[in-house]
Tab-separated table of C-alpha atoms and ligand atoms in Angstrom:
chain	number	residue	atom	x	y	z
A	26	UNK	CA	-22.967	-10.201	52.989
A	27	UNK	CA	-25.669	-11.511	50.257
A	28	UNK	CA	-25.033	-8.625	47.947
A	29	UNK	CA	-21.272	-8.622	48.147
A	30	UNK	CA	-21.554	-12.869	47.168
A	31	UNK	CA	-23.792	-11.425	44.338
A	32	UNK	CA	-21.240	-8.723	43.434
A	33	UNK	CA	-17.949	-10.955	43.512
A	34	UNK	CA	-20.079	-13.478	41.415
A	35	UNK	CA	-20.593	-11.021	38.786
A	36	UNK	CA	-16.660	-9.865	38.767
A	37	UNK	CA	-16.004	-14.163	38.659
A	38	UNK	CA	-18.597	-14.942	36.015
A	39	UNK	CA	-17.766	-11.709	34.043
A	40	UNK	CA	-14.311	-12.991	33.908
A	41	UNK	CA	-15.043	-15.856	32.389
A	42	UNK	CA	-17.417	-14.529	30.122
A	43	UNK	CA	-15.057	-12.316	28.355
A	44	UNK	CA	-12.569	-14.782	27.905
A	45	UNK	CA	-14.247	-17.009	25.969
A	46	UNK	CA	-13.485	-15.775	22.184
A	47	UNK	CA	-11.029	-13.054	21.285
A	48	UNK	CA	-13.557	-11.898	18.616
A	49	UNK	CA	-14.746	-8.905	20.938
A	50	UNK	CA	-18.130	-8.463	18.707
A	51	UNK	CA	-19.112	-12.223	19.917
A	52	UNK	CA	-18.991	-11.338	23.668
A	53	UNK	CA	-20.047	-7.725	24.317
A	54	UNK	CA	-23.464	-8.599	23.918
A	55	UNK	CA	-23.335	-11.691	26.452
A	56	UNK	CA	-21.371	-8.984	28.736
A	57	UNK	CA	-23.752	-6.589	28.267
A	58	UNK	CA	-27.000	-8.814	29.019
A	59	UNK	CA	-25.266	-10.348	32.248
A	60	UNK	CA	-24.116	-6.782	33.788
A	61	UNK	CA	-27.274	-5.044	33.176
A	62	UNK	CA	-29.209	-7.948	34.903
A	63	UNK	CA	-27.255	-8.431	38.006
A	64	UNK	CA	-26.688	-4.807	38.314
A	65	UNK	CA	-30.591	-3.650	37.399
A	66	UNK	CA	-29.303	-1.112	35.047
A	67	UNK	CA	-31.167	0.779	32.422
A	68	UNK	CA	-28.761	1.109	29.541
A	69	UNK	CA	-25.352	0.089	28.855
A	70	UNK	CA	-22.620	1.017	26.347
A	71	UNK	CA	-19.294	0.003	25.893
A	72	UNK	CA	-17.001	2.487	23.260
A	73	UNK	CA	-13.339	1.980	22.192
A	74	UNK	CA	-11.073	4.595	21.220
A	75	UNK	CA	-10.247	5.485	17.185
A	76	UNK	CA	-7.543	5.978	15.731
A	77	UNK	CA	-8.412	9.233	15.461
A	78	UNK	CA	-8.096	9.349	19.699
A	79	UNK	CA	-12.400	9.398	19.641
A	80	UNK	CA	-14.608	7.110	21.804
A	81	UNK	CA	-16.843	5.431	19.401
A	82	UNK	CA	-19.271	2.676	20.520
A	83	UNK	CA	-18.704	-0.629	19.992
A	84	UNK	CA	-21.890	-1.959	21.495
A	85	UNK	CA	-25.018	-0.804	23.140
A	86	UNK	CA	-28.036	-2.236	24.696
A	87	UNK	CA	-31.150	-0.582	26.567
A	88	UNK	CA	-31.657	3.094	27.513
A	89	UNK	CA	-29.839	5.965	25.046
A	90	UNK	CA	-26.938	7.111	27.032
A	91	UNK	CA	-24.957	10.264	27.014
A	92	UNK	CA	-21.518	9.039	25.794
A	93	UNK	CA	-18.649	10.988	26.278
A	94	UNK	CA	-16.213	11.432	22.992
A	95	UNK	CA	-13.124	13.398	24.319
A	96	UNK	CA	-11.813	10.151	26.524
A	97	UNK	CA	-9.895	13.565	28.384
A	98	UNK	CA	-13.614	14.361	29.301
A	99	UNK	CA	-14.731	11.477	31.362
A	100	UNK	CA	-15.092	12.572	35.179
A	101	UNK	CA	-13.658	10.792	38.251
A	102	UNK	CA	-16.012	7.766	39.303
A	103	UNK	CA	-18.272	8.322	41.990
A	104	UNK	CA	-18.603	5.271	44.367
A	105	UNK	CA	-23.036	5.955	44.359
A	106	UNK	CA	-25.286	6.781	41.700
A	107	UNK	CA	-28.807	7.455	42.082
A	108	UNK	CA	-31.844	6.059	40.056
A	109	UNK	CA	-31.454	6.932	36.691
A	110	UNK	CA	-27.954	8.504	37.040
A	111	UNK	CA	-25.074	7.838	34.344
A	112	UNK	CA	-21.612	6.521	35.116
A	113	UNK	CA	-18.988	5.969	33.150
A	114	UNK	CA	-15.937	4.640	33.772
A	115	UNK	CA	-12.120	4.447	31.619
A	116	UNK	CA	-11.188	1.470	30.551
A	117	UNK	CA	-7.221	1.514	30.801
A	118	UNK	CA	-4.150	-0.316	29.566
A	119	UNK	CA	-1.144	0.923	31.653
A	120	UNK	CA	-2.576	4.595	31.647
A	121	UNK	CA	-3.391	4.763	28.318
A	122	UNK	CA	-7.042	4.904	27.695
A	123	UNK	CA	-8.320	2.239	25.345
A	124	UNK	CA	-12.506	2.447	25.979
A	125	UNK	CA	-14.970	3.479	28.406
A	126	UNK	CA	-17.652	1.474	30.397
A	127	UNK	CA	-21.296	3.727	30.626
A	128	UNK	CA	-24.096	2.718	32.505
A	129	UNK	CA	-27.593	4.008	33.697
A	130	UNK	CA	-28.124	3.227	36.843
A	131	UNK	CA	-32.227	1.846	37.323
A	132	UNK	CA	-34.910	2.037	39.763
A	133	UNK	CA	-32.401	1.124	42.795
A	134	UNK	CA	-29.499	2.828	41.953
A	135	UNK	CA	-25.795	1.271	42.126
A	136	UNK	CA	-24.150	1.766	46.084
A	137	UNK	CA	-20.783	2.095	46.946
A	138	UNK	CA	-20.421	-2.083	46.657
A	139	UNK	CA	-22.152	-2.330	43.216
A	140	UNK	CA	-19.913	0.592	41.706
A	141	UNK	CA	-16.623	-1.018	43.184
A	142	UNK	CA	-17.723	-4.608	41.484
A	143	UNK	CA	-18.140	-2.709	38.297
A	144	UNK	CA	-14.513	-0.726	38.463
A	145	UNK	CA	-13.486	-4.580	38.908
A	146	UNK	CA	-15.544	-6.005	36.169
A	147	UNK	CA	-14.142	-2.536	33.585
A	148	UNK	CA	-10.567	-3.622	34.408
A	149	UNK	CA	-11.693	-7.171	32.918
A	150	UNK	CA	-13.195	-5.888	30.154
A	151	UNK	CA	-10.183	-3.219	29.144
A	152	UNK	CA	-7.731	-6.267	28.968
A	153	UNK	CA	-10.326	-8.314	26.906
A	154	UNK	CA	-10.759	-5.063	24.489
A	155	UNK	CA	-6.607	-4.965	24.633
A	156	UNK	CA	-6.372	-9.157	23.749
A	157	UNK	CA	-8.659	-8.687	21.391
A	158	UNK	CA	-7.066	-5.887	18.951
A	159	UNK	CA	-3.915	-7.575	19.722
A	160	UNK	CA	-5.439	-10.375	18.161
A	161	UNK	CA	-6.516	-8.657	15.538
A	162	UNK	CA	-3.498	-7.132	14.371
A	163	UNK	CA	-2.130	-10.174	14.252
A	164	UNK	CA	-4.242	-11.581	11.991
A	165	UNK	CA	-4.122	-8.514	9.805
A	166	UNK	CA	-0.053	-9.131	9.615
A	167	UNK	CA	-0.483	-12.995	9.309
A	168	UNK	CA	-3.025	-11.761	6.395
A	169	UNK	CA	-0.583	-9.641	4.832
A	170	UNK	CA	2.321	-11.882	4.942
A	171	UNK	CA	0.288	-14.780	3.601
A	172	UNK	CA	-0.700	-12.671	0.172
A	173	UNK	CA	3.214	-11.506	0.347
A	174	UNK	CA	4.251	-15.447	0.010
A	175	UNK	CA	1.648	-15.785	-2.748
A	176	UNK	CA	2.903	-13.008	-4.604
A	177	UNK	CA	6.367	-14.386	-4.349
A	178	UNK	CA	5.367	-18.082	-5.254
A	179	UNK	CA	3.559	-16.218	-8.159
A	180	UNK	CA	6.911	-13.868	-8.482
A	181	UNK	CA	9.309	-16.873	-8.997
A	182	UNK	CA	7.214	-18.658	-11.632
A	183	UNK	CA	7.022	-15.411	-13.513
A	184	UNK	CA	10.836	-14.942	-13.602
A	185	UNK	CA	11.620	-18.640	-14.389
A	186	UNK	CA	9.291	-18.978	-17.152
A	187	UNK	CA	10.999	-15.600	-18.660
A	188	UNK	CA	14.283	-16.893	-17.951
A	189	UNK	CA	13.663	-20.091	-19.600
A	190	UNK	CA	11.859	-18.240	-22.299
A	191	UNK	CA	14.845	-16.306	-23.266
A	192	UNK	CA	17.381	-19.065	-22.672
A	193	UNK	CA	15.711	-21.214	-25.144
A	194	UNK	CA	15.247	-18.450	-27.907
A	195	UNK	CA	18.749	-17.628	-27.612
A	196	UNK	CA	20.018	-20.853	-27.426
A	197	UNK	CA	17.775	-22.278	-30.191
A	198	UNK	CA	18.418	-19.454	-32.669
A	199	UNK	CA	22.311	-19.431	-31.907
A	200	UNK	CA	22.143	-23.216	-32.369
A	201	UNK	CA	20.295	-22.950	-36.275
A	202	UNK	CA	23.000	-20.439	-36.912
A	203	UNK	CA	25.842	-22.819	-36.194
A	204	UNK	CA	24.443	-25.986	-37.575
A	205	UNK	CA	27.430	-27.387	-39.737
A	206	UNK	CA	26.860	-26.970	-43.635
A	207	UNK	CA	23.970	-24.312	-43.035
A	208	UNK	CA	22.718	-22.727	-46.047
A	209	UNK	CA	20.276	-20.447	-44.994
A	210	UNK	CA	19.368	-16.942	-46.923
A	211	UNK	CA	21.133	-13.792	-45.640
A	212	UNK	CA	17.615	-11.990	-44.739
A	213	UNK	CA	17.178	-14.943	-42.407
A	214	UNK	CA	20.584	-15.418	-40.468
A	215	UNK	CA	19.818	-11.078	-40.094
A	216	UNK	CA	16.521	-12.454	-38.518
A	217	UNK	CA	18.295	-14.801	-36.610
A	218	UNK	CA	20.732	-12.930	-35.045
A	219	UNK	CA	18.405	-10.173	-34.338
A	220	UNK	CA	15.726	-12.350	-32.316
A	221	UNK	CA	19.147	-13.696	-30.564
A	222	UNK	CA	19.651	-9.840	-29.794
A	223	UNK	CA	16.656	-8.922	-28.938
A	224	UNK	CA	16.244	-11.867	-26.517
A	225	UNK	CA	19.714	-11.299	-24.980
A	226	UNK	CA	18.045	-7.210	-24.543
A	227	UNK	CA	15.079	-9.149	-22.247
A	228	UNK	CA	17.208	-10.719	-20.261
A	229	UNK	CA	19.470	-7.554	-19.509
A	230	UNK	CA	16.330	-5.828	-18.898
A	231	UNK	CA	15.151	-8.390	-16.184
A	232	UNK	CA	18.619	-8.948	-14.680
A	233	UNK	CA	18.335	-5.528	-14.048
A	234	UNK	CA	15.501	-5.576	-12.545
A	235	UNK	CA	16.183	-8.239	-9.973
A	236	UNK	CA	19.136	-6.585	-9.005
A	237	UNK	CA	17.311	-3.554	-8.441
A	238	UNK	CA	14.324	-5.636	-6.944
A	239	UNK	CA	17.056	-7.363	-4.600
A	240	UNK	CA	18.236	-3.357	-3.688
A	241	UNK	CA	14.715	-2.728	-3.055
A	242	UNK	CA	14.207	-5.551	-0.467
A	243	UNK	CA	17.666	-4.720	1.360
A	244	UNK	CA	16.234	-1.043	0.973
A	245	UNK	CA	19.273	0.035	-0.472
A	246	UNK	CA	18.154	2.110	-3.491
A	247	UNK	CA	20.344	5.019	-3.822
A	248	UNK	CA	19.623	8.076	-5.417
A	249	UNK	CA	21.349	11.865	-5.039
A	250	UNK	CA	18.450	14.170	-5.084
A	251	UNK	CA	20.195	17.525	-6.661
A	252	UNK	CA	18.499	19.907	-9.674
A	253	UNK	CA	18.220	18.446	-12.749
A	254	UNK	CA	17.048	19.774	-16.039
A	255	UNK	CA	14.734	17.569	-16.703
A	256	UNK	CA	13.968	19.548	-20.230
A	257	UNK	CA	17.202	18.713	-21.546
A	258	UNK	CA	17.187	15.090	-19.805
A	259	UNK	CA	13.525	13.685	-20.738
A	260	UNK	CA	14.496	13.925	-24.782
A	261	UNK	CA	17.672	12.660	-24.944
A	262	UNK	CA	15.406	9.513	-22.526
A	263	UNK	CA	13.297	9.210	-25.029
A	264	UNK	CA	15.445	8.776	-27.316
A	265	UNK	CA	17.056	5.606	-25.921
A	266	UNK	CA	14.328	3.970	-25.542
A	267	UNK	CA	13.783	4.530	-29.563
A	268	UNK	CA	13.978	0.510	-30.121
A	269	UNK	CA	11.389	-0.309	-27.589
A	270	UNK	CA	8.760	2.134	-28.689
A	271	UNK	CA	9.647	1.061	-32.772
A	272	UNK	CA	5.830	0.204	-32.951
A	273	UNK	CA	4.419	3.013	-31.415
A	274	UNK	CA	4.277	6.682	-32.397
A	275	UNK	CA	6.171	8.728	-29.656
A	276	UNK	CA	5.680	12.189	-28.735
A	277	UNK	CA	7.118	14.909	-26.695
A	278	UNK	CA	5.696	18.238	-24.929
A	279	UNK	CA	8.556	19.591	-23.055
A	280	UNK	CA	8.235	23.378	-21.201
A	281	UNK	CA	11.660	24.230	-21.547
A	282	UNK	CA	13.460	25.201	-18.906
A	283	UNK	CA	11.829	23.080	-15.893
A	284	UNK	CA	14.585	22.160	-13.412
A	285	UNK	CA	13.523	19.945	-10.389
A	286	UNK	CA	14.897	17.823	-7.358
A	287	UNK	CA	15.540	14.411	-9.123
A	288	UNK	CA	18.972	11.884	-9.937
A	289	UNK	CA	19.578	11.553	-13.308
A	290	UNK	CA	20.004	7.851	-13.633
A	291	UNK	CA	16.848	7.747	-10.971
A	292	UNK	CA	14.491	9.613	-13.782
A	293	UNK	CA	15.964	7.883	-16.740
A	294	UNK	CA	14.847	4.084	-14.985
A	295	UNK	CA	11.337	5.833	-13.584
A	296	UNK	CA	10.839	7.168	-17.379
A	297	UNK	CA	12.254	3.620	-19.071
A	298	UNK	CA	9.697	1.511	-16.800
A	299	UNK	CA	7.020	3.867	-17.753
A	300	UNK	CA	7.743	3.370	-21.574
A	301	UNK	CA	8.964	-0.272	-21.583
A	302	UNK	CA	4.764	-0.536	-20.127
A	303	UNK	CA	3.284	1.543	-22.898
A	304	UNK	CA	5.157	-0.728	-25.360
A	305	UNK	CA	4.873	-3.926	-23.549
A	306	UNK	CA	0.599	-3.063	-22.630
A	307	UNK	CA	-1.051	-0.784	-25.692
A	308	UNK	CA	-1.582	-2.403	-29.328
A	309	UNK	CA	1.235	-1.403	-32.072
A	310	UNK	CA	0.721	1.894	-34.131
A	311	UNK	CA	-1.008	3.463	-30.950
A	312	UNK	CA	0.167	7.331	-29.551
A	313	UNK	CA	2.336	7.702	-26.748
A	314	UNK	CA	3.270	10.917	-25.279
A	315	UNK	CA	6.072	12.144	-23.118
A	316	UNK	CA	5.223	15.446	-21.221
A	317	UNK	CA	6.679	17.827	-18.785
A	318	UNK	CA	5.118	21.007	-17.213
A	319	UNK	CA	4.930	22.912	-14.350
A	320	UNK	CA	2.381	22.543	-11.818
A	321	UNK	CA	3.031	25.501	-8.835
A	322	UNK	CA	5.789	24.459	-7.095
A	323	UNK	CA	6.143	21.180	-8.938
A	324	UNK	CA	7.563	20.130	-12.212
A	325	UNK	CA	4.918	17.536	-13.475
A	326	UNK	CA	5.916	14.680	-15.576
A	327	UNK	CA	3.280	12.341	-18.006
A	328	UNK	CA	3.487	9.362	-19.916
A	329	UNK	CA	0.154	8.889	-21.653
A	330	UNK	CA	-1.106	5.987	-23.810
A	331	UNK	CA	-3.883	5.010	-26.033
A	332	UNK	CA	-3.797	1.330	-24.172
A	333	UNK	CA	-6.637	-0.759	-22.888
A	334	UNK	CA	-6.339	1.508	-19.454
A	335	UNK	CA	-6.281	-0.036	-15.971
A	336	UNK	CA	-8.932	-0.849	-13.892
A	337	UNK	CA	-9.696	2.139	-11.432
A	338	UNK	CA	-9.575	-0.348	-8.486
A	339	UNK	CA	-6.016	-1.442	-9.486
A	340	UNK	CA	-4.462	2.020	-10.138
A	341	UNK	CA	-3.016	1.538	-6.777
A	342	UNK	CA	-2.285	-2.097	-6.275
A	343	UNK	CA	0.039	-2.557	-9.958
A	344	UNK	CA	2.502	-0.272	-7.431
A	345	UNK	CA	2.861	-3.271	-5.000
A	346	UNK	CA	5.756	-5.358	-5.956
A	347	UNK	CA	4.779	-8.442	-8.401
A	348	UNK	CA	1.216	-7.435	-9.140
A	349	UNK	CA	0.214	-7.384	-12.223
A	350	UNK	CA	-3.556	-7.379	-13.465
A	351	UNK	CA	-5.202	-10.163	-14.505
A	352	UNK	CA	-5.838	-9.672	-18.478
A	353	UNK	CA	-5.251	-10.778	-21.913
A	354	UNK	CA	-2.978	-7.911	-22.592
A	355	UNK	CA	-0.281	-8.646	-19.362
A	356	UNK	CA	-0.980	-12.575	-20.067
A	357	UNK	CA	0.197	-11.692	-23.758
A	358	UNK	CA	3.369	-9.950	-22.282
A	359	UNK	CA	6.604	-10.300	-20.457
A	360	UNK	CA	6.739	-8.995	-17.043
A	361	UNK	CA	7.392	-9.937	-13.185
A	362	UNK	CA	5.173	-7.373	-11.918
A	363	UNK	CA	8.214	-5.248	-10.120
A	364	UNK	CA	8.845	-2.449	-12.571
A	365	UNK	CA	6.114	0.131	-11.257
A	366	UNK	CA	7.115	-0.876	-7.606
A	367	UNK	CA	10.644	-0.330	-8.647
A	368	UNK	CA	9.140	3.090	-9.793
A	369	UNK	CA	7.309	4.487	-7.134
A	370	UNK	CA	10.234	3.384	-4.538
A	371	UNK	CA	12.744	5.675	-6.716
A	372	UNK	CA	10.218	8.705	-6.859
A	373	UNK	CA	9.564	8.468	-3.377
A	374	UNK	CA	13.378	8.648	-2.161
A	375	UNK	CA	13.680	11.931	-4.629
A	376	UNK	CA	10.113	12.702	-2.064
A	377	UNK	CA	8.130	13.046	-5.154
A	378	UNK	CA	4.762	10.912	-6.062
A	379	UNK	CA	3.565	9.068	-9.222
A	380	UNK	CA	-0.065	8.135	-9.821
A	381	UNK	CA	-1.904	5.714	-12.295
A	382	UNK	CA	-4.891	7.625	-13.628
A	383	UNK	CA	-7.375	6.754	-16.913
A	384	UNK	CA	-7.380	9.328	-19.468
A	385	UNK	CA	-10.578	10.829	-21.251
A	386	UNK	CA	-10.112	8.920	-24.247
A	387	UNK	CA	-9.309	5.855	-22.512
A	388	UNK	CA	-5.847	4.310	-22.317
A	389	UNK	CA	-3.761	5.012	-18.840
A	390	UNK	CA	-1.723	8.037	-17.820
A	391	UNK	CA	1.102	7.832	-14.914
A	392	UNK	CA	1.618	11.334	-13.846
A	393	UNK	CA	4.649	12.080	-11.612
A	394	UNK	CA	5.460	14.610	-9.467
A	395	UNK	CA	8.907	16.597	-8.420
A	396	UNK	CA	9.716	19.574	-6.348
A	397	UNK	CA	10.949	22.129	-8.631
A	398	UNK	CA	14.358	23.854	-8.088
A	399	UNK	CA	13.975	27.456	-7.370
A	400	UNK	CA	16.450	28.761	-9.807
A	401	UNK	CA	16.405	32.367	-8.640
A	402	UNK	CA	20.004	33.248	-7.555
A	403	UNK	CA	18.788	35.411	-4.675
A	404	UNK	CA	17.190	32.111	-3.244
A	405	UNK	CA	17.988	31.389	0.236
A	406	UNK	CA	21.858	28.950	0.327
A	407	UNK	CA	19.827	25.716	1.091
A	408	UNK	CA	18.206	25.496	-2.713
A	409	UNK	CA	20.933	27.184	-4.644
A	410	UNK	CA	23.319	24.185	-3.056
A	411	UNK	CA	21.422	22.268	-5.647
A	412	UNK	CA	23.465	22.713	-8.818
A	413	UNK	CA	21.718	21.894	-12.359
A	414	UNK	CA	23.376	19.095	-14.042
B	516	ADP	P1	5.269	-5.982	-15.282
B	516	ADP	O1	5.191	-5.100	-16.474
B	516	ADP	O2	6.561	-6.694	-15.153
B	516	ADP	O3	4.096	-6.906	-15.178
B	516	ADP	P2	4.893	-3.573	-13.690
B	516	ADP	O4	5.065	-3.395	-12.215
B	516	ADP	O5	5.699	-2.715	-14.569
B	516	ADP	O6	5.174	-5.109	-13.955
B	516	ADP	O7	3.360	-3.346	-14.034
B	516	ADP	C1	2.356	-3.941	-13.228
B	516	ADP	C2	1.100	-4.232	-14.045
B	516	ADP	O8	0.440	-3.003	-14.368
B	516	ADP	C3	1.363	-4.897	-15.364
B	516	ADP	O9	1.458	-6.307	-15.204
B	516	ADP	C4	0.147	-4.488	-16.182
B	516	ADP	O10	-0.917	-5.382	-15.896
B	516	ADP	C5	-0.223	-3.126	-15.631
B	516	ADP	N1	0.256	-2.005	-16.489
B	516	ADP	C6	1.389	-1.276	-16.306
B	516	ADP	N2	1.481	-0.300	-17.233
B	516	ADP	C7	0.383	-0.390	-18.015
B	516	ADP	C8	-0.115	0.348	-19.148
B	516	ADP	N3	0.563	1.387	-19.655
B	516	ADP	N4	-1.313	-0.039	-19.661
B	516	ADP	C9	-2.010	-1.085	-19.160
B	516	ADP	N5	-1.587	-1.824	-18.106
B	516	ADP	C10	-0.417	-1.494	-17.542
């Protein structure tokens, strides 16, 4: 009767114990200390299962154990160990396996009552290990959605400060030119009107991108994958985006003949973001070339610059929508930080990929890549469906 008080004590106190933080890593070792005590064991271990579907230990404490790492592999309980004998038992949520419990029995060995008060004390300790990546989840999301609500803060001031920017050089020049009795000198009205232009350009350009931003959020990009030439497309691109790139030398190396899974209008924004950066982010005068090639199966598509580069930690990040690094050269220009999301979302529906990488010579390179279109007309029906535009 003495040792089952002792053994429901343990189950009571262990109870309590684990429920006193939901940070897992403050408890275990209590847990650990208090079980191996009561129970006179040798070692201890407790192990959680990876995402990979592995036990891995989360804590440890006294004699090295043989841990099992297939959860599959861990053998029915038995209700009495001997001296020096191993158990482990599955920790469970529903009949999922989340962890296992392993202990070493010591000099007297667990009985049938001992092993029973430590199946009760493992189904205590699964639902803390449950609580406690619940929890942590949690606080991963809250984390996430708190930088999110930055970003936008950050987001909004951005576009205001362009749109007021803008408004007030368009306004202001527009203003000058109508100014009763103005005598001004033709060269200057010609100024004038084309800052007013030019200004009234910036503003298309971002009202474009919020409406694209805004399809972006409602996840209603469209695109039409089919084959496109992309060798005939990417110069005639280039080519509209002559006025952007005035102050930087542009040039092309275009395989002919490279037709790939893309949307016309789809390439012609991913290849306009792309320049509208090199313009917006390298110095004037600087090279910037165009490029297309193949790449085995894929038709592989470059924009290179001579620019300051990007930091190799942020290659990823300027993807996310509204970041932008923090630097002279994106303080000096215009931007919301949504362009390269706006990219990688539109090469991603045509199930293609676009990296930021630095280039030898420093400056930044964004390579993307497209499935090529297996022109040969004995191709099986479901790529010659595809017609070249
Ligand atoms: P925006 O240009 O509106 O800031 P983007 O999403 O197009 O937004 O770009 C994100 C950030 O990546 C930019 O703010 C800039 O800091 C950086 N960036 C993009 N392209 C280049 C480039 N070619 N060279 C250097 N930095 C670049």
């Amino acid at each position: 009767a003495a040792a089952r008080a002792g053994e429901l004590r343990l189950v009571a106190r262990s109870g309590r114990l684990l429920q006193r933080s939901l940070d897992i890593a403050d408890i275990l070792p209590m847990f650990a200390v208090e079980l191996s005590d009561e129970l006179d064991l040798d070692g201890i271990a407790i192990s959680r299962v990876s995402s990979g579907g592995e036990l891995v230990t989360a804590f440890a404490f006294g004699a090295l154990l043989h841990l099992p790492r297939d959860p599959a592999s861990i053998p029915a309980p038995r209700a009495d160990v001997d001296p020096g004998e191993e158990l482990t038992l599955t920790l469970l949520r529903g009949d999922r396996v989340i962890g296992a419990l392993t202990v070493r029995a010591g000099k007297s060995g667990l009985g049938r009552g001992r092993t029973e008060a430590l199946q009760a004390v493992s189904e205590l300790l699964a639902a803390a290990l449950a609580n406690a990546r619940i929890y942590q989840e949690e606080q991963a999301v809250v984390g996430r959605l708190r930088e999110l609500d930055r970003m936008k803060t950050t987001f909004l001031g951005s576009v205001s400060h362009e749109l007021r920017t803008t408004v007030t050089a368009i306004k202001g020049f527009a203003q000058l030119l109508t100014r009763p009795g103005l005598d001004i000198a033709e060269a200057d009205r010609t100024d004038y009107l084309q800052r007013i232009d030019r200004n009234a350009n910036s503003l298309a350009v971002l009202v474009d991108d919020l409406l694209d931003f805004a399809s972006l959020e409602r996840q209603s990009l469209a695109v039409t994958p089919q084959a496109v030439n992309l060798s005939h497309l990417l110069p005639d691109v280039v080519k509209q985006t002559s006025s952007i790139m005035a102050n930087h030398s542009v040039s092309t190396a275009i395989e002919p003949g490279i037709v790939a899974v893309a949307d016309t209008s789809a390439v012609e924004r991913i290849v306009f973001n792309l320049l509208t950066n090199a313009a917006k982010y390298t110095p004037p005068g600087t090279e910037v070339v165009v490029a297309l090639s193949r790449r085995g199966p894929k038709a592989v598509l470059t924009v290179t610059d001579r620019g300051p580069g990007i930091p190799a930690s942020e290659q990823t990040q300027i993807f996310d929508r509204f970041y932008r690094v923090d630097n002279v050269a994106t303080r000096a220009a215009r931007g919301v930080g949504i362009g390269l999301a706006l990219v990688r979302e539109l090469v991603g529906l045509l199930n293609g990929t676009v990296v930021c990488e630095d280039t030898p010579g420093g400056g930044t390179r964004f390579v993307v890549e497209l499935t090529l279109v297996d022109t040969d007309p004995t191709a099986p029906p479901s790529r010659t469906q595809l017609q070249p535009t």
